[in-house]
mmCIF file of C-alpha atoms in Angstrom:
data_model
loop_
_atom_site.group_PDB
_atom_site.id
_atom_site.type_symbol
_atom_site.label_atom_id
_atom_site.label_comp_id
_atom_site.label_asym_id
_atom_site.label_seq_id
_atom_site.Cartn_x
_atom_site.Cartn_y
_atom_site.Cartn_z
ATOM 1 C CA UNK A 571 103.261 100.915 120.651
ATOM 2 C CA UNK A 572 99.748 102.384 120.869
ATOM 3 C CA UNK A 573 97.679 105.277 120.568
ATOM 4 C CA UNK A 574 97.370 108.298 117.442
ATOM 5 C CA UNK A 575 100.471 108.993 115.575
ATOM 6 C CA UNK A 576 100.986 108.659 111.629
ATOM 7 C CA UNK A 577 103.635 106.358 110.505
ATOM 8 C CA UNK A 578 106.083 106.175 107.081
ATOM 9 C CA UNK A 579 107.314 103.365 106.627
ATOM 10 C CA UNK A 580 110.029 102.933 103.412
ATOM 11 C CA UNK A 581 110.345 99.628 102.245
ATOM 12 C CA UNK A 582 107.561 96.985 101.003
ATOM 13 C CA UNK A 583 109.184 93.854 101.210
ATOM 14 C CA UNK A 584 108.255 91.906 104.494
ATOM 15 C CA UNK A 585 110.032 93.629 106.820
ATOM 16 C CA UNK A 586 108.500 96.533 106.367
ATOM 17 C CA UNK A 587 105.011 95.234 105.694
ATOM 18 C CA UNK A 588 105.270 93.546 108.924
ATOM 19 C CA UNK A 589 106.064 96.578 110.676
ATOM 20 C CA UNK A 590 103.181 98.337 108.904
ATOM 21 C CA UNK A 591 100.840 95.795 110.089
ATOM 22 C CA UNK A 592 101.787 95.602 113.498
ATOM 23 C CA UNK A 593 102.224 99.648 113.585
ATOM 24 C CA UNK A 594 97.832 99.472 112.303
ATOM 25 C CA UNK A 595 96.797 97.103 114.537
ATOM 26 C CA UNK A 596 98.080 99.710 117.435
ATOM 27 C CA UNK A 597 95.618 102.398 115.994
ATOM 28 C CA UNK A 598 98.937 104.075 114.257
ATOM 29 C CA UNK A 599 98.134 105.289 110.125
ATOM 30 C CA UNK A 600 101.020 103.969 108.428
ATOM 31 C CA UNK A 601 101.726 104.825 105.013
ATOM 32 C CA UNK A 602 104.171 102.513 103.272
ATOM 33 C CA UNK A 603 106.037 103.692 100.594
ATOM 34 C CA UNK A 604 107.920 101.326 97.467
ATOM 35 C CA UNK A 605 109.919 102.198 94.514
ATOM 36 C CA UNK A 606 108.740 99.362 92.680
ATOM 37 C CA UNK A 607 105.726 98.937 91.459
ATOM 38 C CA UNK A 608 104.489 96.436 93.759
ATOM 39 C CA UNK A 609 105.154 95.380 97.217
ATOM 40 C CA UNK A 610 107.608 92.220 97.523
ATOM 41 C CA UNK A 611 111.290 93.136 97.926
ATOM 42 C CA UNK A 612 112.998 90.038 98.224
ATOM 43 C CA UNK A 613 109.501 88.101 97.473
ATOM 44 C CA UNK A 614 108.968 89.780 94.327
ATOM 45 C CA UNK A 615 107.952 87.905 91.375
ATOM 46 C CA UNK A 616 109.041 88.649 87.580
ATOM 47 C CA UNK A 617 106.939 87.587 84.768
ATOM 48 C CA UNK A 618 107.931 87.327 80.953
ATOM 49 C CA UNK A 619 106.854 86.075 77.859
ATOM 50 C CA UNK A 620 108.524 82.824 79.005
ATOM 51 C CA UNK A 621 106.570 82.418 82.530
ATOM 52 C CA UNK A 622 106.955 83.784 86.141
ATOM 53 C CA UNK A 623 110.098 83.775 88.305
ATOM 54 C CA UNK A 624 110.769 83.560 91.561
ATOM 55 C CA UNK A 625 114.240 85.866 91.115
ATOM 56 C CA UNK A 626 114.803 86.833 94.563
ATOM 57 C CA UNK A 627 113.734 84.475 97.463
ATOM 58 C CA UNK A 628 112.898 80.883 95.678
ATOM 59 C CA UNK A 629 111.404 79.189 99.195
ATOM 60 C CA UNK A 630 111.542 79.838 102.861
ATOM 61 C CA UNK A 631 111.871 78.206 106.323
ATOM 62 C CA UNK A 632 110.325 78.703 109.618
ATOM 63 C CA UNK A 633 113.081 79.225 112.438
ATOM 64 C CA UNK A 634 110.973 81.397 114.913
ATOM 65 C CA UNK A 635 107.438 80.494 117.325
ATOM 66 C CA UNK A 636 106.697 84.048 116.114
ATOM 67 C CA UNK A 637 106.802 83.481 112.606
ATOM 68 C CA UNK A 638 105.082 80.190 113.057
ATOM 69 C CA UNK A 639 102.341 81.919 114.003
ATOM 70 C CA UNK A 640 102.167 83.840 110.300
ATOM 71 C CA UNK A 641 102.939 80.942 108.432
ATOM 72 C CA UNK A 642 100.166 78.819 109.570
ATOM 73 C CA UNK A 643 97.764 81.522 109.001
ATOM 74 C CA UNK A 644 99.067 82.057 105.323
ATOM 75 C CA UNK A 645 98.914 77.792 105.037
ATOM 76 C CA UNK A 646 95.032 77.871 106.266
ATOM 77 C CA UNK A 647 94.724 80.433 103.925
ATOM 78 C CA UNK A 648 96.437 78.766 100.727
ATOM 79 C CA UNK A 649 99.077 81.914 100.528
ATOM 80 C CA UNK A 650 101.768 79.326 101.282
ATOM 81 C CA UNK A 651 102.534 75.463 101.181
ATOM 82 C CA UNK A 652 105.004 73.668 101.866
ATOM 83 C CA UNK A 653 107.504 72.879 98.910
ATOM 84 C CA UNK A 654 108.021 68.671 98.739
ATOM 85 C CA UNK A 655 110.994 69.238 96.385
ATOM 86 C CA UNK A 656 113.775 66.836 95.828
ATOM 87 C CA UNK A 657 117.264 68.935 96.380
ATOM 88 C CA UNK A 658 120.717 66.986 95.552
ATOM 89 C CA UNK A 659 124.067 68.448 96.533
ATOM 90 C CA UNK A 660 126.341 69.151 93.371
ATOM 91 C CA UNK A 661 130.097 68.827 94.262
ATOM 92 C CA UNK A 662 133.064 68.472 91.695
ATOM 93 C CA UNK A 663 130.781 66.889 89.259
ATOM 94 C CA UNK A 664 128.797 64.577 91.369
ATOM 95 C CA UNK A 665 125.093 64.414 93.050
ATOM 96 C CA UNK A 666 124.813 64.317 96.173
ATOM 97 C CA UNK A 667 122.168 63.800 99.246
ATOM 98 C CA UNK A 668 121.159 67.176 100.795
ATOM 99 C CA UNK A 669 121.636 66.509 104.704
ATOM 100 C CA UNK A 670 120.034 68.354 107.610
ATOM 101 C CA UNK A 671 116.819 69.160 105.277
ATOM 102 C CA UNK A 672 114.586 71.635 107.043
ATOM 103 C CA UNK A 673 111.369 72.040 105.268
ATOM 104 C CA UNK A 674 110.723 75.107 102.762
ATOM 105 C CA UNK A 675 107.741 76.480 101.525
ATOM 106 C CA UNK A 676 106.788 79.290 99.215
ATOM 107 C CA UNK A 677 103.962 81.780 98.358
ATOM 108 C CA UNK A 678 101.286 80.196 95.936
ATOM 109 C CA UNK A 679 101.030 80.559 93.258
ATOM 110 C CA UNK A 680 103.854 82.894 93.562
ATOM 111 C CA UNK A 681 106.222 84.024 96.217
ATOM 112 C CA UNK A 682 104.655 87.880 95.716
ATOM 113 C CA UNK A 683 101.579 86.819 97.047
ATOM 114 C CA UNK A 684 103.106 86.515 100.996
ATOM 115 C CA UNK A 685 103.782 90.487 100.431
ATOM 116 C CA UNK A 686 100.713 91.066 98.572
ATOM 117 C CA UNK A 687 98.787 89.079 101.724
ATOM 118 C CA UNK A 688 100.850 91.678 104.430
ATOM 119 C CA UNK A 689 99.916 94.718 102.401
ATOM 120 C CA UNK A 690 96.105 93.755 102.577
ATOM 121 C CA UNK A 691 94.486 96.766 103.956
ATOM 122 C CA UNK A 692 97.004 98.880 104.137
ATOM 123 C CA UNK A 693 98.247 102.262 102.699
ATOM 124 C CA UNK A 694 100.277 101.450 100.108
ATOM 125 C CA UNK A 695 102.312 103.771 97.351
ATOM 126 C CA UNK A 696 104.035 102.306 94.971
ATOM 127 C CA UNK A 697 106.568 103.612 92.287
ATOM 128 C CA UNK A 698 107.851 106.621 94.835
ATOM 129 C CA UNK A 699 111.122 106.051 95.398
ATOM 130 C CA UNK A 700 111.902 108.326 98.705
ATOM 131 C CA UNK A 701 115.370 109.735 98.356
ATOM 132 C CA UNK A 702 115.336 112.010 101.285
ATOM 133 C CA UNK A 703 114.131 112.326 104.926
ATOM 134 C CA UNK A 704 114.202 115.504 106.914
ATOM 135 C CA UNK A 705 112.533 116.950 110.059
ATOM 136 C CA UNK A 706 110.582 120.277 110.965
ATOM 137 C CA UNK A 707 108.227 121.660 112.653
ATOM 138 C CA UNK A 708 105.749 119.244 111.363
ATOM 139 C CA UNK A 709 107.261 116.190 111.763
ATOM 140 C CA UNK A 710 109.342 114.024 109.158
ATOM 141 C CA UNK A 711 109.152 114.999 105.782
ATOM 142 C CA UNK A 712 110.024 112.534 102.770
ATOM 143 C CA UNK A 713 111.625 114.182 99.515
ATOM 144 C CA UNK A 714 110.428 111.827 96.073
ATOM 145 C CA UNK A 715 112.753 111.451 92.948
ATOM 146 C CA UNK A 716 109.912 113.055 90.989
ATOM 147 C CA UNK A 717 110.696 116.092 93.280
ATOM 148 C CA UNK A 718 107.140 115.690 94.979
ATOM 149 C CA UNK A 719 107.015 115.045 98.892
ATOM 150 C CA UNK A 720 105.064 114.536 101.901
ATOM 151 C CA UNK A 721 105.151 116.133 105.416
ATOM 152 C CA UNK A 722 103.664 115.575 108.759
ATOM 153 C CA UNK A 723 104.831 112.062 109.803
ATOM 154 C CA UNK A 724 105.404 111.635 113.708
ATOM 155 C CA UNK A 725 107.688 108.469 112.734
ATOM 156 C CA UNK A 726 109.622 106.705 110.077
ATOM 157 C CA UNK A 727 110.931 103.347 109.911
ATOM 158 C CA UNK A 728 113.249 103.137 107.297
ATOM 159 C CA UNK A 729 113.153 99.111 105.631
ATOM 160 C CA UNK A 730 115.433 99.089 103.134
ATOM 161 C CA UNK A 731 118.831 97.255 101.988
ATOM 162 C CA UNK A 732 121.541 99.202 103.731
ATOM 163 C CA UNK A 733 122.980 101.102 101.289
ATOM 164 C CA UNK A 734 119.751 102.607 100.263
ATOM 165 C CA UNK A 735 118.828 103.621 103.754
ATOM 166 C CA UNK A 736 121.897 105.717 103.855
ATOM 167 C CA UNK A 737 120.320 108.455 102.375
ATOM 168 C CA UNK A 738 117.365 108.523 104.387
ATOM 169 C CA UNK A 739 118.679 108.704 107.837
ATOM 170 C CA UNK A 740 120.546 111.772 107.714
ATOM 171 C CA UNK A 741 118.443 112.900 110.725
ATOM 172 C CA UNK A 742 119.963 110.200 112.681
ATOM 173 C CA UNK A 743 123.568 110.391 112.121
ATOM 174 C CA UNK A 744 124.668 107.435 113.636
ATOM 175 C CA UNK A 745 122.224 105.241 112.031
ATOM 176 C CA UNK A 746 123.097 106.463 108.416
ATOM 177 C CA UNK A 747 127.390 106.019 109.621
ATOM 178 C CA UNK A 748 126.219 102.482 110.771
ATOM 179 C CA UNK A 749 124.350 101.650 107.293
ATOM 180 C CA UNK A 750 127.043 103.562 105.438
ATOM 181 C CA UNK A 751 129.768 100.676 106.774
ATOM 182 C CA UNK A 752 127.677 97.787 105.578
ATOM 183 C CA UNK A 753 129.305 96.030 103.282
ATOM 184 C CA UNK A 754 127.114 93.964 100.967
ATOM 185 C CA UNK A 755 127.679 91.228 98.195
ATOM 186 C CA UNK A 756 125.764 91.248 95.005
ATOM 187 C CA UNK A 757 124.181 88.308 94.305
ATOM 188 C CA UNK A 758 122.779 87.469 90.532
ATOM 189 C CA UNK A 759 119.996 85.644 89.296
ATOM 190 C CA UNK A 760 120.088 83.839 86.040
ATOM 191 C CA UNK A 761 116.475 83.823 84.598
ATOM 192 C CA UNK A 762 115.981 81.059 81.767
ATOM 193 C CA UNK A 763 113.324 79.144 79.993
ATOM 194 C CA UNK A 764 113.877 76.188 77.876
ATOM 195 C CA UNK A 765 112.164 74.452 74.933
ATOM 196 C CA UNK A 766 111.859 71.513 76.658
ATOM 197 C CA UNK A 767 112.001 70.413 80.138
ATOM 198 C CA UNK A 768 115.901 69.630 81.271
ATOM 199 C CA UNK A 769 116.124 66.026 81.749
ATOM 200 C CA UNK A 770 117.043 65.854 85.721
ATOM 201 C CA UNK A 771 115.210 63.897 88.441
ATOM 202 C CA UNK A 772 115.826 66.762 90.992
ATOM 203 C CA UNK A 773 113.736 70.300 91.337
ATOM 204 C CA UNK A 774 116.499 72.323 92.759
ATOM 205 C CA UNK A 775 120.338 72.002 93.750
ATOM 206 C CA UNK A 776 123.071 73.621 95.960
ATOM 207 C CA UNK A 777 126.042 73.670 94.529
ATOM 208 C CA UNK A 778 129.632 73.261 96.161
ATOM 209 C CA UNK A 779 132.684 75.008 95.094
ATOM 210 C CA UNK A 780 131.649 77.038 92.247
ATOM 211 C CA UNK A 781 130.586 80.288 91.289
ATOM 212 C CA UNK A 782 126.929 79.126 91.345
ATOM 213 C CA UNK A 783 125.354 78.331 94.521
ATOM 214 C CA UNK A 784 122.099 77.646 93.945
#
């Protein structure tokens, strides 16, 4: 895609800030849009009186020549490294080997930071959480929960967890039917900080048959 033509794009987590990029580089202006306060999604990082977590993605892995490209630009930069961590397999009570070990890395210091790299450069609002998208004359036009909004977009990419995009495509019909049938399973993260350190000679663990996985 080249040439003029201004750009919304919902959604800061790396999906959307990869679109962005790639959208800037092409001479488009992109405006990204987050209701958070900070780009991330999924690489967002939650800090507390008892540190920083991790709560959403805890590492990565590279499956894609594409995406190699990215992640040895964020190594040479020090935005990633890999994570040497020793992972056991828990199952009925018992430690096990982890097999098939790919390796992981994650954003340093923080996982945020791979977002926060992405988002260099470009327009970014946080805390406006879009709630509607319509067309006219114009172009699209996105409706804020603060009842403010913003017209004249030749494009929108909507990047966003199903369910929340439903909303937003109701100029495309088909898209918001396909979104509306997604069917997605919550997934909770237990956030906890101890006294001491636990006494365990492994960093992280999948675990079999239970209600945890991870």
């Amino acid at each position: 895609m080249s040439g003029a033509g201004r750009v919304a794009v919902i959604g800061a987590g790396l999906a959307g800030l990869a679109a962005a990029r790639r959208l800037a580089a092409s001479g488009r202006d992109v405006v990204v849009f987050d209701k958070a306060r900070g780009a991330g999604g999924r690489t967002s990082t939650r800090r507390s009186d008892g540190g920083a977590f991790d709560h959403g993605a805890q590492y990565f892995t590279c499956r894609s020549d594409r995406f190699l490209e990215q992640l040895d630009a964020w190594l040479d930069r020090g935005v990633a490294a890999r994570w040497d961590a020793k992972l056991v397999e828990l199952r009925g009570g018992q430690v096990g080997a982890v097999h098939g070990e790919a390796e992981r890395y994650v954003g340093t210091p923080r996982m945020s930071m791979l977002a926060r790299d992405l988002a260099a450069g470009l327009e970014l609002r946080t805390s406006a959480r879009a709630v509607r998208a319509d067309r006219d004359a114009s172009g699209w036009v996105l409706s804020f929960e603060d009842a403010t909004s913003e017209a004249g977009f030749d494009s929108l990419i909507v990047a966003t967890p199903a369910p929340q995009a439903v909303p937003l495509l109701s100029g495309a019909p088909e898209l918001a039917a396909s979104a509306a049938g997604v069917e997605m399973q919550a997934c909770h993260a237990a956030m906890v900080t101890f006294e001491t350190r636990p006494p365990l000679d492994f960093d992280g663990a999948f675990v079999a048959d239970s209600p945890v996985a991870w």
